[in-house]
């Protein structure tokens, strides 16, 4: 880089900044900028093309082309040289534009007389906003420094766009963030919500793209990169990292220590950018490069680099997570991903959550479910699209997210919400009534829980008890293993909140997708079928013993129900049961009050247990079918794999035959039976389960109303006949037969 060109680009940037600082309408500013660039670069033409919609560019300002063409000339992405720059997000520099591949002659602009052409993308952190072009009559290639200078100017333009410097121009820059957008994601927690966007990791706002004193800026960037390296090394020293986390941090370290990265940013600063703008320029360039890449691994690295740049920007701006923005009254959280502890911290004030990643069985999903907040996952690119405060509708029933919705969408969405609210009112009336069907059969409806936040629902939902208390949530949301006394206090609060209603505490179910941050991660090829749940409990009995003690102390002379997850054979059950009984005897010997009635049961989550020796059913005080796991093993369909998750119907006749086998075995041994997987909360499924003889169902609190309403409306004995008749006919699923019958059952 020559001294002259360096000062030229610095001069240009300074002029640009001064010009942007002047008051004026968006169009005046754009006009001034094109004039200024053409003048500084000694070219006859300078034009700004901006995206009008996702694939159309519009000439928005020009110096040198015909003024009448402004806001008239448009082109598609990929069309003409400008369209090619937009598509590839890379500059085109040619001395002979008309003979260049893809050149399109646009008579209205009068550009045919210009031979040389240089176009660079206007983009911000990978988001394409438009194209900046200079042209001149003399046939010449623009120098590397000129290309560079124009890129830097384009970047500042993009930055100013983000700050709204050109707002008020109709479909001008910034419009991308004002258009309605629909995202189709995956359903992780049903329900609908209307609110305003709250970004979990707000974008860092760079207000000073141009800087006067490069030496100070270089010092700032070196210092910030130094801090960044130290913070990554600190993170890497943490012992509890699993393989994936370590891999990501290693990648961070590699980028943070890369000389090229820092050198390029320093060069940008030398040419007039502020340290922040230099980071963003690199971030944009890397994104543009990597976005062309199909390879999943490299794309992951793109995300890593992005995170890293954001961290660096936070250090530089001192903005941290707190950008000073006010959380809206009705926040809908938008994030790439979020951990259960962070989600819990927001708690019930959130109206909804939308994630770019996540999975149905993730901890965040479990917490969202416990908090009864609608959650949509896999909403691609929403983090880049959404701005804090944007109006947003989350349809968790269909997995749709409407960002900045138009009036019509809002109206129909509100209608739907109103209908749902009306239905809730109807259910509230049923709260204190039993789920008694017309033939007199009563089904017991319990709720599933796992957090203290769940407990108020026990009153409002009308649940008759807690059929499944997932104790692992208390372990998952902490950074270290909870202590026995702490757990005992918590379990006691749960028992008290239940006011005499039974609570079935399930001992720790970790492994599979539930990984404790403070336990050494296992690198297993298939964790759902790996070292999980009671298998861990029996191999490392310390935690199981501690939990049993905590539960016994919490019960303090009151009845206690304990159940073990993922029991596959009789001997596992006896071993776990013996462990709890030993703790009871130990507590008694120490003089602590023991439960007045201790019932010990098992979750039936693997087909093998249904065929266990009779001794198992005789010994177990109760059995609870964990349908989520049972179904995944019955159909060999991963419950977390969106592709296969819904492939097999719960009302499939084979599965129902299998459930009948379980009901028969429990009935023969006089063992209490319940169903506590997600399917118990779906009215049609619940009806069929009850009809085939599962007399206790445990579900999310919000499902109790709808399930009760259906059960009270029908004759279960008749429903049973319908189910069995359909099965006898050899159907694959009884769903259509039950639905047809149900349609005839209205009051
Ligand atoms: C189940 O598997 O159905 C169940 C209730 O347990 P979890 O969803 O916690 O695995
Ligand atoms: Mg399970």
XYZ file of C-alpha atoms and ligand atoms in Angstrom:
758
model
C 0.000 0.000 0.000
C 1.494 3.362 -0.981
C 1.531 6.383 1.308
C -0.516 8.294 -1.191
C -3.291 5.739 -1.538
C -3.394 5.256 2.192
C -3.983 8.904 2.813
C -6.462 8.921 -0.077
C -8.627 6.267 1.469
C -8.352 7.902 4.881
C -9.304 11.210 3.335
C -12.232 9.627 1.572
C -13.447 8.025 4.755
C -13.193 11.259 6.659
C -15.127 13.109 3.994
C -17.706 10.339 4.067
C -18.082 10.560 7.811
C -18.408 14.353 7.746
C -20.966 14.105 5.004
C -22.989 11.529 6.910
C -22.900 13.714 9.974
C -24.712 16.503 8.107
C -28.455 16.570 8.531
C -30.570 15.667 5.556
C -33.037 13.215 4.148
C -31.976 9.687 3.201
C -31.975 10.441 -0.541
C -29.936 13.639 -0.151
C -27.372 11.699 1.802
C -27.116 8.973 -0.810
C -26.737 11.614 -3.543
C -24.014 13.406 -1.597
C -22.158 10.144 -1.065
C -22.114 9.173 -4.740
C -20.850 12.632 -5.620
C -18.179 12.480 -2.982
C -16.924 9.033 -3.971
C -16.794 9.868 -7.666
C -14.917 13.044 -6.858
C -12.423 11.395 -4.497
C -11.753 8.445 -6.766
C -11.653 10.603 -9.888
C -14.197 8.467 -11.724
C -17.052 9.779 -13.840
C -19.669 7.514 -12.310
C -20.531 6.328 -8.840
C -23.810 4.493 -8.206
C -25.475 2.852 -5.244
C -27.781 -0.115 -5.874
C -29.776 -1.412 -2.951
C -31.927 -4.457 -2.402
C -35.571 -3.723 -2.907
C -36.601 -7.221 -1.976
C -34.730 -10.433 -1.525
C -33.725 -10.759 -5.155
C -34.183 -7.364 -6.772
C -31.667 -4.537 -6.775
C -32.620 -0.956 -7.496
C -30.491 1.975 -8.550
C -30.972 4.331 -5.587
C -28.461 7.095 -6.253
C -25.952 7.975 -8.938
C -23.373 10.490 -9.929
C -22.770 10.327 -13.642
C -25.600 8.079 -14.874
C -28.905 9.607 -15.962
C -30.823 10.870 -12.919
C -34.138 9.684 -14.436
C -32.950 6.118 -14.013
C -32.821 6.470 -10.207
C -35.498 4.261 -8.598
C -36.436 3.053 -12.099
C -33.581 0.766 -13.063
C -33.833 -2.623 -11.447
C -32.157 -5.956 -11.863
C -32.364 -9.423 -10.404
C -29.563 -10.959 -8.408
C -27.187 -12.565 -10.864
C -28.330 -10.307 -13.711
C -25.744 -7.999 -15.304
C -22.469 -7.119 -13.642
C -24.161 -5.482 -10.659
C -26.314 -8.553 -10.123
C -23.247 -10.744 -10.325
C -21.495 -8.752 -7.603
C -24.586 -9.126 -5.446
C -24.769 -12.854 -6.000
C -21.114 -13.655 -5.402
C -20.629 -11.006 -2.703
C -17.235 -10.427 -4.332
C -15.918 -7.435 -6.318
C -15.832 -7.293 -10.112
C -13.072 -5.159 -11.583
C -12.864 -4.873 -15.366
C -11.355 -2.488 -17.921
C -13.828 -3.510 -20.593
C -17.251 -3.902 -19.052
C -19.323 -4.316 -22.244
C -17.376 -7.417 -23.272
C -17.511 -8.901 -19.773
C -19.602 -12.034 -19.322
C -23.099 -11.181 -18.146
C -22.934 -7.469 -19.046
C -26.419 -6.093 -19.531
C -26.975 -2.908 -21.423
C -29.453 -0.604 -19.770
C -30.236 2.231 -22.192
C -32.092 4.333 -19.620
C -28.889 4.856 -17.636
C -26.632 5.902 -20.497
C -23.854 3.732 -19.164
C -22.750 2.263 -22.496
C -20.026 4.846 -22.865
C -18.225 3.720 -19.713
C -15.609 1.133 -20.265
C -14.169 0.342 -16.865
C -16.294 -0.976 -14.048
C -15.622 -1.718 -10.394
C -18.455 -3.050 -8.235
C -18.213 -4.140 -4.607
C -20.901 -5.615 -2.352
C -22.475 -3.503 0.379
C -22.908 -5.978 3.172
C -22.945 -6.151 6.909
C -21.862 -9.295 8.665
C -22.875 -11.458 5.770
C -26.165 -9.696 5.197
C -26.335 -8.377 1.666
C -27.644 -4.845 1.388
C -26.604 -3.742 -2.095
C -23.795 -2.947 -4.515
C -21.544 0.092 -4.827
C -20.190 0.802 -8.312
C -17.712 3.199 -9.896
C -17.254 3.471 -13.669
C -15.079 5.503 -15.961
C -14.681 6.144 -19.686
C -11.015 5.335 -19.958
C -10.366 1.629 -20.158
C -8.399 0.776 -17.051
C -8.309 -1.756 -14.270
C -8.746 -0.211 -10.857
C -5.740 -0.683 -8.607
C -5.795 -3.014 -5.646
C -5.841 -0.009 -3.350
C -8.791 1.488 -5.137
C -10.702 -1.773 -4.835
C -9.838 -1.860 -1.182
C -10.866 1.753 -0.616
C -14.229 1.150 -2.267
C -14.802 -1.954 -0.157
C -14.120 -0.005 2.992
C -16.505 2.724 1.902
C -19.141 0.077 1.150
C -18.675 -1.275 4.588
C -19.160 2.084 6.232
C -22.291 2.531 4.131
C -23.548 -0.830 5.386
C -22.816 0.200 8.933
C -24.665 3.476 8.537
C -27.557 1.585 6.996
C -27.797 -0.498 10.117
C -27.883 2.665 12.188
C -30.766 3.921 10.123
C -28.877 6.753 8.432
C -30.925 6.305 5.264
C -34.259 5.456 6.755
C -37.297 7.137 5.396
C -36.530 6.071 1.861
C -39.416 3.695 1.375
C -37.832 0.550 0.124
C -34.350 1.918 0.520
C -31.654 0.504 2.730
C -32.753 -0.832 6.065
C -35.961 -2.069 4.486
C -34.730 -5.614 4.868
C -35.349 -5.315 8.552
C -38.779 -3.872 8.058
C -40.415 -6.446 5.842
C -42.600 -9.233 7.200
C -40.852 -12.583 7.340
C -42.236 -16.051 7.915
C -40.014 -18.727 9.431
C -40.992 -22.379 9.362
C -39.344 -24.181 12.216
C -39.927 -27.231 14.350
C -42.398 -27.566 17.198
C -40.778 -28.034 20.588
C -43.518 -26.691 22.820
C -47.021 -25.956 21.649
C -48.938 -22.759 22.303
C -49.260 -19.336 20.679
C -47.758 -16.054 21.713
C -47.676 -12.481 20.491
C -44.965 -10.134 21.632
C -41.821 -8.226 20.764
C -38.367 -9.499 20.005
C -35.764 -9.722 22.706
C -32.404 -10.890 21.379
C -30.571 -13.142 23.805
C -27.278 -11.985 22.360
C -27.960 -8.523 21.055
C -25.975 -7.351 18.103
C -23.185 -5.013 18.956
C -23.889 -1.592 17.533
C -20.882 0.102 16.019
C -21.439 3.836 16.028
C -17.967 4.946 14.992
C -16.913 3.187 11.794
C -14.322 5.820 10.895
C -11.413 6.771 13.179
C -8.856 9.565 13.030
C -6.036 8.099 15.033
C -4.863 4.738 13.715
C -2.232 4.287 16.404
C -4.783 4.431 19.197
C -7.069 2.085 17.264
C -4.289 -0.432 16.685
C -3.492 -0.370 20.364
C -7.142 -0.944 21.166
C -7.476 -3.918 18.845
C -4.266 -5.544 20.101
C -5.394 -5.106 23.643
C -8.847 -6.531 22.910
C -7.460 -9.552 21.044
C -5.120 -10.131 24.001
C -8.081 -10.129 26.392
C -9.977 -12.430 24.086
C -7.132 -14.956 24.015
C -6.869 -14.966 27.787
C -10.602 -15.494 28.189
C -10.564 -18.463 25.786
C -7.602 -20.032 27.559
C -9.487 -19.640 30.837
C -12.511 -21.372 29.387
C -10.373 -24.172 28.022
C -8.955 -24.828 31.453
C -12.409 -25.677 32.824
C -12.561 -29.360 33.624
C -16.163 -30.034 32.863
C -15.924 -29.458 29.099
C -17.265 -32.159 26.881
C -15.733 -33.100 23.568
C -17.887 -30.758 21.501
C -17.359 -27.750 23.745
C -13.634 -28.357 23.746
C -13.611 -28.613 19.971
C -15.413 -25.305 19.607
C -13.061 -23.581 22.022
C -10.043 -25.018 20.250
C -11.393 -23.538 17.035
C -11.870 -20.198 18.824
C -8.309 -20.323 20.033
C -7.043 -21.076 16.574
C -8.860 -18.066 15.109
C -7.917 -15.795 18.002
C -4.253 -16.664 17.633
C -4.233 -16.444 13.870
C -1.741 -13.774 12.826
C -3.541 -13.165 9.564
C -6.721 -12.159 11.339
C -5.062 -9.491 13.464
C -2.864 -8.307 10.595
C -5.817 -7.808 8.284
C -7.668 -5.870 10.928
C -4.627 -3.679 11.531
C -4.403 -2.958 7.814
C -8.047 -1.949 7.805
C -7.381 0.408 10.676
C -4.391 1.896 8.883
C -6.765 2.745 6.052
C -9.086 4.701 8.290
C -11.462 2.272 9.979
C -12.058 2.181 13.691
C -11.097 -0.998 15.550
C -14.762 -2.051 15.760
C -15.350 -1.499 12.060
C -12.212 -3.487 11.254
C -13.543 -6.454 13.232
C -16.824 -6.244 11.401
C -15.171 -5.991 8.036
C -13.292 -9.198 8.696
C -16.442 -10.838 9.998
C -18.316 -9.889 6.832
C -15.545 -11.059 4.560
C -15.250 -14.405 6.314
C -19.001 -14.874 6.190
C -19.162 -14.087 2.523
C -16.376 -16.580 1.835
C -17.786 -19.322 3.961
C -21.389 -18.884 2.965
C -20.471 -20.360 -0.365
C -19.351 -23.477 1.435
C -21.635 -26.504 1.599
C -19.517 -28.480 4.012
C -21.271 -28.751 7.378
C -18.042 -28.682 9.344
C -16.850 -25.477 7.726
C -20.234 -23.896 8.217
C -19.969 -24.687 11.903
C -16.627 -22.934 11.943
C -18.321 -19.952 10.336
C -20.555 -19.783 13.367
C -17.534 -20.057 15.633
C -15.790 -17.201 13.921
C -18.935 -15.187 14.160
C -19.185 -15.777 17.880
C -15.586 -14.860 18.272
C -15.985 -11.608 16.370
C -18.987 -10.761 18.524
C -16.971 -11.398 21.652
C -14.228 -9.153 20.355
C -16.738 -6.436 19.557
C -18.162 -6.705 23.055
C -14.721 -6.261 24.538
C -14.038 -3.269 22.291
C -17.318 -1.495 22.834
C -17.669 -2.534 26.465
C -21.283 -3.287 25.597
C -21.297 -6.753 27.097
C -24.688 -8.403 26.885
C -26.237 -5.185 28.045
C -26.653 -2.758 25.192
C -28.878 -0.564 27.296
C -31.970 -1.702 25.401
C -35.152 -2.048 27.425
C -36.680 -5.490 27.541
C -40.205 -5.240 26.123
C -43.212 -5.982 28.334
C -44.043 -9.019 26.255
C -40.644 -10.433 25.322
C -40.193 -13.252 22.852
C -36.678 -14.514 23.165
C -34.668 -15.072 19.992
C -31.393 -16.944 20.158
C -29.208 -19.293 18.218
C -29.398 -21.671 21.124
C -29.798 -21.352 24.862
C -28.942 -23.438 27.886
C -31.538 -24.506 30.449
C -30.070 -22.360 33.218
C -30.133 -19.215 31.092
C -33.694 -19.909 30.052
C -34.725 -20.411 33.637
C -33.182 -17.086 34.538
C -35.579 -15.347 32.187
C -38.317 -17.509 33.661
C -41.978 -16.971 33.162
C -41.682 -13.394 31.974
C -40.990 -14.677 28.480
C -44.003 -15.088 26.202
C -42.222 -17.397 23.796
C -38.857 -18.618 22.587
C -37.540 -19.056 19.054
C -34.230 -20.773 18.405
C -32.153 -21.297 15.281
C -30.863 -24.578 16.641
C -32.112 -26.676 19.531
C -33.938 -29.974 19.583
C -37.201 -31.283 20.890
C -35.531 -33.326 23.608
C -32.995 -30.645 24.588
C -32.835 -29.301 28.111
C -33.959 -25.918 26.926
C -37.028 -27.578 25.442
C -37.704 -29.385 28.703
C -37.476 -26.116 30.606
C -39.659 -24.305 28.071
C -42.190 -27.086 28.454
C -42.023 -26.851 32.226
C -42.547 -23.105 32.024
C -45.327 -23.637 29.473
C -43.718 -21.189 27.039
C -44.249 -21.862 23.318
C -40.951 -22.851 21.725
C -40.109 -23.055 18.041
C -36.752 -24.496 17.019
C -34.784 -24.542 13.760
C -35.973 -21.101 12.655
C -33.109 -20.533 10.256
C -31.472 -17.084 10.109
C -33.911 -15.476 12.482
C -31.141 -14.075 14.657
C -29.780 -12.024 11.767
C -33.242 -10.933 10.643
C -34.828 -9.931 13.912
C -34.185 -6.627 15.624
C -34.873 -5.919 19.256
C -38.416 -4.685 19.632
C -39.755 -6.163 16.366
C -43.355 -7.322 16.506
C -43.481 -11.110 16.396
C -46.031 -13.932 16.497
C -45.060 -17.434 17.549
C -47.287 -20.284 16.496
C -45.907 -23.183 18.513
C -48.689 -25.490 17.315
C -47.480 -25.357 13.728
C -43.893 -24.289 14.202
C -44.423 -20.958 12.393
C -42.933 -17.637 13.396
C -44.189 -14.407 11.859
C -41.666 -11.616 12.191
C -43.012 -8.099 11.613
C -46.322 -9.590 10.456
C -48.745 -7.613 8.318
C -52.206 -6.666 9.498
C -54.011 -9.641 8.025
C -51.724 -12.175 9.633
C -52.016 -10.386 12.978
C -55.791 -10.414 12.767
C -56.148 -14.104 12.049
C -53.512 -14.956 14.631
C -55.363 -12.991 17.285
C -58.595 -14.762 16.356
C -56.894 -18.065 16.898
C -55.521 -16.955 20.270
C -58.927 -15.726 21.339
C -60.426 -19.095 20.474
C -57.759 -20.838 22.496
C -58.386 -18.537 25.450
C -62.120 -19.315 25.260
C -61.339 -23.023 25.320
C -59.140 -22.484 28.385
C -62.044 -20.775 30.127
C -64.205 -23.783 29.401
C -61.549 -26.058 30.859
C -61.233 -23.932 33.990
C -64.868 -24.732 34.782
C -63.947 -28.426 34.807
C -61.030 -27.936 37.200
C -62.665 -29.458 40.244
C -64.672 -32.111 38.414
C -63.392 -35.666 37.943
C -62.440 -37.050 34.517
C -65.478 -39.298 34.658
C -66.748 -40.637 31.407
C -70.431 -41.283 30.627
C -70.152 -44.943 31.594
C -68.924 -43.919 35.024
C -65.248 -44.852 34.551
C -62.975 -42.344 36.238
C -59.506 -41.668 34.864
C -57.000 -40.093 37.172
C -55.188 -37.109 35.666
C -51.815 -36.138 37.100
C -49.314 -33.581 35.986
C -45.642 -33.829 35.084
C -43.223 -31.412 36.740
C -39.558 -30.802 37.401
C -39.155 -27.229 38.545
C -40.435 -25.197 41.452
C -41.977 -22.962 38.800
C -44.309 -25.824 37.864
C -45.881 -26.184 41.233
C -48.478 -23.412 41.225
C -50.005 -25.266 38.262
C -51.052 -28.082 40.522
C -53.902 -25.893 41.777
C -54.791 -24.142 38.568
C -54.747 -27.250 36.366
C -56.840 -29.455 38.637
C -54.148 -32.179 38.677
C -54.766 -34.936 41.199
C -51.081 -35.362 41.869
C -47.656 -35.212 40.240
C -47.274 -38.400 38.227
C -43.718 -37.640 37.180
C -41.325 -35.270 38.902
C -38.189 -35.189 36.744
C -35.516 -34.640 39.374
C -32.719 -34.239 36.852
C -33.792 -30.691 36.027
C -32.483 -29.583 39.412
C -29.165 -31.162 38.544
C -29.054 -29.818 35.009
C -29.539 -26.194 35.919
C -26.661 -26.064 38.358
C -22.963 -25.770 37.771
C -22.147 -28.277 40.457
C -23.692 -31.339 42.019
C -26.433 -30.213 44.416
C -25.941 -31.113 48.085
C -28.181 -33.575 49.896
C -29.617 -31.031 52.313
C -30.319 -28.582 49.550
C -32.222 -31.276 47.670
C -34.053 -32.396 50.776
C -35.317 -28.837 51.308
C -36.394 -28.576 47.708
C -38.223 -31.928 47.687
C -39.935 -30.948 50.923
C -41.212 -27.790 49.245
C -42.535 -29.890 46.379
C -44.360 -32.218 48.766
C -45.795 -29.247 50.630
C -46.946 -27.528 47.450
C -48.788 -30.735 46.487
C -50.900 -30.386 49.661
C -51.355 -34.074 50.310
C -51.604 -35.074 46.665
C -49.109 -37.826 45.771
C -45.867 -36.939 43.981
C -43.890 -39.615 42.117
C -40.253 -38.551 42.279
C -38.225 -40.081 39.510
C -34.595 -40.562 40.424
C -31.947 -38.928 38.308
C -32.334 -39.637 34.596
C -29.112 -38.400 33.043
C -27.126 -39.569 30.080
C -28.639 -39.636 26.605
C -29.179 -35.963 25.782
C -29.118 -34.884 29.409
C -25.514 -34.166 30.251
C -24.563 -32.670 33.584
C -22.074 -29.842 33.189
C -20.050 -31.116 36.148
C -19.861 -34.777 35.234
C -17.250 -36.188 32.929
C -18.954 -36.503 29.568
C -19.118 -39.940 28.029
C -18.229 -40.237 24.424
C -20.816 -42.776 23.352
C -21.817 -43.709 19.835
C -25.491 -43.945 20.753
C -26.203 -42.226 24.059
C -29.980 -42.859 24.021
C -29.138 -46.546 24.329
C -26.030 -45.949 26.349
C -24.943 -45.416 29.905
C -27.916 -43.499 31.165
C -30.545 -43.230 33.884
C -30.627 -46.155 36.337
C -27.570 -47.702 34.689
C -25.528 -44.746 35.932
C -27.380 -44.855 39.239
C -26.427 -48.478 39.860
C -22.845 -48.227 38.637
C -22.185 -45.091 40.669
C -24.528 -45.567 43.602
C -23.310 -42.507 45.544
C -25.729 -40.145 43.803
C -28.664 -42.558 44.013
C -28.054 -43.034 47.730
C -27.759 -39.309 48.299
C -30.962 -38.687 46.396
C -32.793 -41.412 48.292
C -31.684 -39.892 51.592
C -32.808 -36.439 50.472
C -36.227 -37.794 49.477
C -36.694 -39.722 52.715
C -35.772 -36.667 54.765
C -38.047 -34.464 52.688
C -40.986 -36.814 53.273
C -40.334 -36.562 57.033
C -42.937 -39.071 58.091
C -45.294 -38.432 55.160
C -45.987 -40.857 52.277
C -43.302 -41.015 49.556
C -43.315 -42.369 45.997
C -40.024 -43.080 44.250
C -39.605 -44.440 40.737
C -36.594 -45.408 38.697
C -36.079 -44.429 35.070
C -35.193 -46.826 32.305
C -35.501 -50.129 34.149
C -34.963 -52.939 31.633
C -34.981 -56.052 33.800
C -36.012 -57.362 37.171
C -32.529 -57.386 38.699
C -32.054 -53.681 37.988
C -35.275 -52.949 39.771
C -34.437 -55.072 42.814
C -30.966 -53.519 43.066
C -32.315 -49.974 42.900
C -35.167 -50.774 45.243
C -32.796 -52.358 47.753
C -30.649 -49.256 47.641
C -33.610 -47.054 48.587
C -34.776 -49.471 51.289
C -31.274 -49.543 52.778
C -31.271 -45.769 52.953
C -34.631 -45.856 54.658
C -33.280 -48.262 57.281
C -30.158 -46.168 57.684
C -32.192 -43.013 58.194
C -34.367 -44.831 60.723
C -31.255 -46.023 62.564
C -30.047 -42.427 62.684
C -33.287 -41.441 64.276
C -34.807 -39.571 61.324
C -38.494 -39.955 60.585
C -39.081 -42.419 57.731
C -41.917 -42.131 55.220
C -45.273 -43.275 56.544
C -45.722 -45.197 53.322
C -42.928 -45.797 50.834
C -44.036 -46.977 47.413
C -41.385 -47.851 44.896
C -42.096 -48.163 41.201
C -40.432 -48.319 37.821
C -40.748 -46.540 34.543
C -41.420 -48.877 31.685
C -39.432 -47.370 28.851
C -37.938 -50.382 27.121
C -39.983 -53.221 25.587
C -37.984 -55.814 27.549
C -39.564 -54.821 30.853
C -43.044 -55.669 29.592
C -41.849 -59.283 29.333
C -40.066 -59.327 32.697
C -40.745 -62.202 35.113
C -43.935 -61.929 37.127
C -41.790 -61.206 40.181
C -41.115 -57.757 38.784
C -44.793 -56.849 38.556
C -45.374 -58.332 42.012
C -42.523 -56.378 43.536
C -43.184 -53.019 41.888
C -45.742 -50.920 43.704
C -46.490 -49.133 40.478
C -45.406 -48.946 36.859
C -45.392 -45.802 34.771
C -45.078 -46.050 31.020
C -42.517 -43.560 29.719
C -44.039 -43.391 26.281
C -41.430 -41.016 24.848
C -38.669 -43.528 25.293
C -40.833 -46.617 24.921
C -42.054 -45.458 21.534
C -38.583 -44.673 20.274
C -37.436 -48.182 21.145
C -40.621 -49.903 20.016
C -40.498 -48.339 16.561
C -36.712 -47.871 16.483
C -37.308 -44.179 15.736
C -35.131 -41.614 17.497
C -37.306 -39.232 19.518
C -34.918 -36.373 18.753
C -34.647 -36.946 15.062
C -37.119 -34.652 13.335
C -37.087 -36.841 10.282
C -38.418 -39.962 11.950
C -39.935 -38.682 15.169
C -43.487 -38.435 13.906
C -43.293 -41.216 11.404
C -45.112 -43.833 13.479
C -48.477 -43.193 14.994
C -48.901 -43.725 18.726
C -52.309 -45.158 17.883
C -50.691 -47.752 15.649
C -52.394 -51.089 16.382
C -49.087 -52.855 17.073
C -48.198 -50.343 19.741
C -51.668 -50.566 21.278
C -51.418 -54.369 21.375
C -48.168 -53.917 23.220
C -49.731 -51.459 25.678
C -52.526 -53.974 26.258
C -49.996 -56.594 27.156
C -48.655 -54.199 29.801
C -52.120 -53.425 31.152
C -52.851 -57.168 31.365
C -49.669 -57.896 33.242
C -50.240 -55.067 35.705
C -53.846 -56.094 36.222
C -52.832 -59.725 36.897
C -50.370 -58.610 39.573
C -52.535 -55.826 40.947
C -49.833 -53.272 40.061
C -50.943 -49.654 39.623
C -50.294 -48.436 36.080
C -49.974 -44.993 34.574
C -48.726 -43.398 31.357
C -46.533 -40.298 31.681
C -45.034 -39.671 28.221
C -46.014 -36.615 26.139
C -48.723 -38.566 24.304
C -50.817 -38.763 27.474
C -51.469 -35.031 27.052
C -53.027 -35.372 23.587
C -56.793 -35.755 23.891
C -57.263 -38.474 21.269
C -54.313 -40.531 22.502
C -55.402 -40.056 26.121
C -58.889 -41.270 25.238
C -57.523 -44.432 23.634
C -55.127 -45.113 26.515
C -57.950 -44.750 29.010
C -60.192 -46.921 26.855
C -57.709 -49.796 26.777
C -57.401 -49.717 30.553
C -54.656 -47.270 31.538
C -56.516 -45.567 34.333
C -53.932 -42.914 35.299
C -52.418 -40.418 32.872
C -49.763 -37.860 33.665
C -49.168 -34.860 31.421
C -48.208 -31.199 31.131
C -50.540 -29.126 33.314
C -51.921 -27.269 30.296
C -53.107 -30.553 28.772
C -55.259 -31.603 31.698
C -58.216 -29.397 30.692
C -58.464 -30.574 27.079
C -57.986 -34.237 28.061
C -60.565 -34.022 30.821
C -63.050 -32.342 28.506
C -62.836 -35.229 26.038
C -62.987 -37.953 28.658
C -66.091 -36.430 30.244
C -67.788 -36.156 26.903
C -67.598 -39.834 25.921
C -68.560 -43.312 27.010
C -65.254 -45.087 27.580
C -66.753 -48.559 27.301
C -67.979 -47.643 23.821
C -64.619 -46.147 22.934
C -63.019 -49.423 23.969
C -65.292 -51.319 21.596
C -64.435 -48.953 18.752
C -60.708 -49.412 19.360
C -60.902 -53.187 19.600
C -63.211 -53.487 16.600
C -60.785 -51.467 14.485
C -57.890 -53.608 15.655
C -59.826 -56.774 14.896
C -60.372 -55.480 11.361
C -56.652 -55.337 10.909
C -56.143 -51.570 10.593
C -52.640 -50.182 10.882
C -53.765 -47.334 13.111
C -57.024 -46.924 14.986
C -56.872 -43.135 14.664
C -59.378 -42.713 11.814
C -61.913 -45.047 13.437
C -61.673 -43.251 16.784
C -61.861 -39.834 15.160
C -64.957 -40.784 13.168
C -66.620 -42.150 16.263
C -65.660 -39.129 18.347
C -67.199 -36.816 15.762
C -70.566 -38.418 16.513
C -70.211 -37.951 20.277
C -70.936 -34.245 20.738
C -73.498 -33.339 23.368
C -40.598 -40.799 28.744
O -39.592 -41.330 28.266
O -41.754 -40.935 28.280
C -40.501 -39.947 29.943
C -41.572 -39.485 30.539
O -39.255 -39.594 30.355
P -38.348 -38.475 29.653
O -39.183 -37.777 28.629
O -37.886 -37.589 30.742
O -37.263 -39.312 29.046
Mg -37.784 -41.405 29.408
